[in-house]
């Protein structure tokens, strides 16, 4: 997957891809966040980075902020389920 999809990266995606893979090669654990407008190929890029990491037998966790976001990532899960984050839901009742 990695070698066949790397040529499909845009210039911006390639910049991010190379920056992330360079960080990984330094072998310092890290947490990375990617934020960009919709339609910019974030999921494609993230899944390619995950494949690169995993093909080298390293550990890569992909988490999304919602169930829908996590389904778009290869082996992705929600952040609160992976990191066991507590969710406090507050409901306020409004009366007219």
mmCIF file of C-alpha atoms in Angstrom:
data_model
loop_
_atom_site.group_PDB
_atom_site.id
_atom_site.type_symbol
_atom_site.label_atom_id
_atom_site.label_comp_id
_atom_site.label_asym_id
_atom_site.label_seq_id
_atom_site.Cartn_x
_atom_site.Cartn_y
_atom_site.Cartn_z
ATOM 1 C CA UNK A 1 0.000 0.000 0.000
ATOM 2 C CA UNK A 2 2.728 2.465 0.931
ATOM 3 C CA UNK A 3 4.797 2.339 -2.255
ATOM 4 C CA UNK A 4 1.780 2.396 -4.559
ATOM 5 C CA UNK A 5 0.122 5.347 -2.785
ATOM 6 C CA UNK A 6 3.120 7.585 -2.012
ATOM 7 C CA UNK A 7 3.197 8.971 -5.584
ATOM 8 C CA UNK A 8 -0.442 10.061 -5.142
ATOM 9 C CA UNK A 9 0.438 12.518 -2.343
ATOM 10 C CA UNK A 10 -0.024 16.214 -3.037
ATOM 11 C CA UNK A 11 2.866 18.559 -2.290
ATOM 12 C CA UNK A 12 1.358 19.556 1.078
ATOM 13 C CA UNK A 13 0.624 15.937 1.987
ATOM 14 C CA UNK A 14 4.183 14.931 1.039
ATOM 15 C CA UNK A 15 5.571 17.654 3.332
ATOM 16 C CA UNK A 16 3.533 16.344 6.263
ATOM 17 C CA UNK A 17 4.336 12.720 5.392
ATOM 18 C CA UNK A 18 8.086 13.403 5.353
ATOM 19 C CA UNK A 19 7.957 15.433 8.582
ATOM 20 C CA UNK A 20 6.087 12.660 10.397
ATOM 21 C CA UNK A 21 8.274 9.843 9.072
ATOM 22 C CA UNK A 22 11.375 11.850 10.073
ATOM 23 C CA UNK A 23 10.002 12.217 13.606
ATOM 24 C CA UNK A 24 9.370 8.481 13.730
ATOM 25 C CA UNK A 25 12.877 7.645 12.521
ATOM 26 C CA UNK A 26 14.270 9.628 15.480
ATOM 27 C CA UNK A 27 12.603 6.973 17.680
ATOM 28 C CA UNK A 28 11.254 9.450 20.194
ATOM 29 C CA UNK A 29 7.671 8.646 21.093
ATOM 30 C CA UNK A 30 5.237 11.389 20.280
ATOM 31 C CA UNK A 31 1.613 12.306 19.823
ATOM 32 C CA UNK A 32 0.675 14.039 16.604
ATOM 33 C CA UNK A 33 -2.473 15.904 15.617
ATOM 34 C CA UNK A 34 -3.442 16.702 12.065
ATOM 35 C CA UNK A 35 -5.946 19.451 11.436
ATOM 36 C CA UNK A 36 -6.936 20.620 7.978
ATOM 37 C CA UNK A 37 -10.101 21.572 6.076
ATOM 38 C CA UNK A 38 -12.365 18.860 4.732
ATOM 39 C CA UNK A 39 -11.454 17.479 1.346
ATOM 40 C CA UNK A 40 -7.706 17.894 1.789
ATOM 41 C CA UNK A 41 -6.979 14.161 2.016
ATOM 42 C CA UNK A 42 -6.332 13.859 5.756
ATOM 43 C CA UNK A 43 -7.652 10.299 5.979
ATOM 44 C CA UNK A 44 -5.635 9.189 2.958
ATOM 45 C CA UNK A 45 -2.494 10.734 4.455
ATOM 46 C CA UNK A 46 -3.069 9.356 7.945
ATOM 47 C CA UNK A 47 -3.794 5.860 6.646
ATOM 48 C CA UNK A 48 -0.619 5.984 4.538
ATOM 49 C CA UNK A 49 1.442 7.061 7.553
ATOM 50 C CA UNK A 50 -0.139 4.300 9.646
ATOM 51 C CA UNK A 51 0.711 1.729 6.970
ATOM 52 C CA UNK A 52 4.310 2.998 6.831
ATOM 53 C CA UNK A 53 4.713 2.701 10.601
ATOM 54 C CA UNK A 54 3.034 -0.695 10.857
ATOM 55 C CA UNK A 55 4.936 -2.253 7.946
ATOM 56 C CA UNK A 56 8.110 -1.563 9.956
ATOM 57 C CA UNK A 57 6.494 -3.413 12.869
ATOM 58 C CA UNK A 58 6.176 -0.278 14.986
ATOM 59 C CA UNK A 59 3.097 0.581 17.013
ATOM 60 C CA UNK A 60 0.734 3.238 15.704
ATOM 61 C CA UNK A 61 -2.601 4.084 17.270
ATOM 62 C CA UNK A 62 -5.169 5.990 15.276
ATOM 63 C CA UNK A 63 -7.880 7.715 17.251
ATOM 64 C CA UNK A 64 -10.719 9.962 16.203
ATOM 65 C CA UNK A 65 -12.775 12.352 18.254
ATOM 66 C CA UNK A 66 -16.011 10.645 17.229
ATOM 67 C CA UNK A 67 -17.196 7.227 16.142
ATOM 68 C CA UNK A 68 -17.614 8.396 12.566
ATOM 69 C CA UNK A 69 -14.130 9.917 12.447
ATOM 70 C CA UNK A 70 -12.568 6.761 13.864
ATOM 71 C CA UNK A 71 -14.208 4.506 11.253
ATOM 72 C CA UNK A 72 -12.314 6.361 8.522
ATOM 73 C CA UNK A 73 -8.928 5.377 9.979
ATOM 74 C CA UNK A 74 -7.341 1.942 9.491
ATOM 75 C CA UNK A 75 -7.945 0.128 12.800
ATOM 76 C CA UNK A 76 -9.102 3.463 14.212
ATOM 77 C CA UNK A 77 -11.001 3.838 17.461
ATOM 78 C CA UNK A 78 -12.387 6.742 19.416
ATOM 79 C CA UNK A 79 -9.971 8.668 21.630
ATOM 80 C CA UNK A 80 -12.092 8.128 24.730
ATOM 81 C CA UNK A 81 -12.156 4.339 24.256
ATOM 82 C CA UNK A 82 -8.417 3.956 23.575
ATOM 83 C CA UNK A 83 -7.217 6.408 26.192
ATOM 84 C CA UNK A 84 -10.006 5.570 28.656
ATOM 85 C CA UNK A 85 -11.044 9.200 28.904
ATOM 86 C CA UNK A 86 -13.992 9.981 31.089
ATOM 87 C CA UNK A 87 -16.843 11.748 29.404
ATOM 88 C CA UNK A 88 -19.027 13.955 31.501
ATOM 89 C CA UNK A 89 -22.337 14.681 29.895
ATOM 90 C CA UNK A 90 -24.305 17.508 31.381
ATOM 91 C CA UNK A 91 -27.876 18.078 30.463
ATOM 92 C CA UNK A 92 -29.589 21.342 31.141
ATOM 93 C CA UNK A 93 -33.325 21.581 31.102
ATOM 94 C CA UNK A 94 -34.827 24.729 29.746
ATOM 95 C CA UNK A 95 -38.364 25.739 30.492
ATOM 96 C CA UNK A 96 -40.335 28.335 28.605
#
